[in-house]
């Protein structure tokens, strides 16, 4: 693919429903062993009814070694799964252990237990697509990273993804010149970010303005939309991008966003892909559902992923960067190599409104005009404590720059940190 060697296997639905028997799994395992030995990506085209019932325990004995190989290959060579038909029972676990899962609308199906069994066991009635179709797994469960309208489009997307990735963890990502001027000014950024901090904007526009030729290959676009992740290039070099999407939940981090971002950060770290983080985060999303959904446990995964990552890590504070969100979005304390702030950045323990309500509650209550007093105090707090220049005084950021210079600045920093020792 694109002149580079890859290994591939495909299940055949016309042979016993693509079900996996012992010999079937042994063939896959042998290919995976060779992919590991030679350091090449492996692609699996999945179209299987699950374990081959006719073989009894033989098929069960076949599946487990495949899962084991998935784990052994993880972080060593890229593993890509295409779901081009129904995948049921054990057939879904191997794709779930791989790095990226591609699905096709109205074709792909993934579920542990099918609708017929559900109806008998639980009494629930649901169609196959509603239970485990591509739309469900791309927007609700997050199992699918990419969704295509046709199989041909799916193949093209796989080809594009591989353009960004090295063949194994010992190599650097491929370099590709898209003909974009490294010194190009990003004048559009001066007007993109609203002056009103409560107003949202599309962070994808910011990313596309900065990266080479506006080419941003987003991952899990329809899942946990409050955070954007994906691949792009800066001066021809692959970068992984993590960015808060202020248009969804104001860019706050919830359970799904935390898991999505943390997994992506760890993948980039495994395959030598530098990380660019665009932070505009008011913090972790409050609420009973989030607390009971284990936001503490899942939210900490981002802290772990960024702290563990040894690739170059550059953070751009675009706007809000409050409290726990400041740390989670690749703060200096988590090992970020360089932090840039735009003039619109607000870095504080919490937002000005919340801080004023806590600190000056009595002053506001005793005022003749509480709303006017609150507005004045909020303005004063923001000017004194929330500016990027105050954060620079504390050494929390390295530089405040003109948004038009962002592209050139990022390229210079990537070149500076390319020789970073792990």
CSV table of N, CA and C in Angstrom, one decimal, residues 6 55 78 102 115 136 141 158 191 199 211 230 273 308 323 330 358 376 380 393 397 408:
chain,number,residue,atom,x,y,z
A,6,UNK,N,2.7,-4.4,3.6
A,6,UNK,CA,1.8,-4.7,4.7
A,6,UNK,C,1.4,-6.2,4.6
A,55,UNK,N,-16.7,-27.4,15.6
A,55,UNK,CA,-15.4,-27.9,16.1
A,55,UNK,C,-15.4,-28.0,17.6
A,78,UNK,N,1.5,-1.3,13.6
A,78,UNK,CA,0.1,-0.9,13.5
A,78,UNK,C,-0.8,-2.1,13.2
A,102,UNK,N,-12.4,0.1,11.2
A,102,UNK,CA,-13.1,0.7,10.1
A,102,UNK,C,-14.4,0.0,9.9
A,115,UNK,N,-29.4,-10.3,18.0
A,115,UNK,CA,-30.8,-10.0,18.3
A,115,UNK,C,-31.7,-11.3,18.6
A,136,UNK,N,-24.1,2.9,15.3
A,136,UNK,CA,-24.0,2.7,16.8
A,136,UNK,C,-22.6,2.7,17.3
A,141,UNK,N,-20.8,3.8,21.1
A,141,UNK,CA,-19.8,2.9,21.8
A,141,UNK,C,-18.4,3.4,21.6
A,158,UNK,N,-8.2,3.5,4.7
A,158,UNK,CA,-7.1,2.7,5.3
A,158,UNK,C,-5.8,3.1,4.7
A,191,UNK,N,-9.3,36.3,13.8
A,191,UNK,CA,-10.8,36.5,13.9
A,191,UNK,C,-11.6,35.3,14.2
A,199,UNK,N,-18.9,32.0,24.0
A,199,UNK,CA,-19.3,31.6,22.7
A,199,UNK,C,-18.3,30.6,22.1
A,211,UNK,N,-2.4,23.4,9.9
A,211,UNK,CA,-1.6,22.3,9.4
A,211,UNK,C,-1.4,22.4,7.9
A,230,UNK,N,-6.8,13.3,15.9
A,230,UNK,CA,-6.5,13.0,14.5
A,230,UNK,C,-5.1,13.2,14.1
A,273,UNK,N,5.1,9.6,17.2
A,273,UNK,CA,4.3,10.7,16.5
A,273,UNK,C,4.2,11.8,17.5
A,308,UNK,N,3.1,9.7,30.7
A,308,UNK,CA,3.9,8.6,30.2
A,308,UNK,C,4.6,8.9,28.8
A,323,UNK,N,-8.5,24.7,36.1
A,323,UNK,CA,-8.5,23.6,37.0
A,323,UNK,C,-8.0,22.3,36.5
A,330,UNK,N,-2.3,18.3,28.8
A,330,UNK,CA,-0.9,18.3,28.6
A,330,UNK,C,-0.2,19.6,29.2
A,358,UNK,N,-17.4,32.8,44.8
A,358,UNK,CA,-16.8,32.1,46.0
A,358,UNK,C,-16.1,33.2,46.8
A,376,UNK,N,-18.5,43.9,37.7
A,376,UNK,CA,-17.2,44.7,37.9
A,376,UNK,C,-16.2,43.8,38.5
A,380,UNK,N,-12.6,42.6,36.8
A,380,UNK,CA,-11.3,42.9,37.5
A,380,UNK,C,-10.5,41.6,37.7
A,393,UNK,N,4.1,34.8,34.2
A,393,UNK,CA,4.9,35.2,35.4
A,393,UNK,C,5.2,34.0,36.3
A,397,UNK,N,3.5,28.9,31.3
A,397,UNK,CA,3.6,28.9,29.8
A,397,UNK,C,5.0,29.5,29.4
A,408,UNK,N,4.1,28.7,12.0
A,408,UNK,CA,5.6,28.8,12.0
A,408,UNK,C,6.2,28.5,13.3
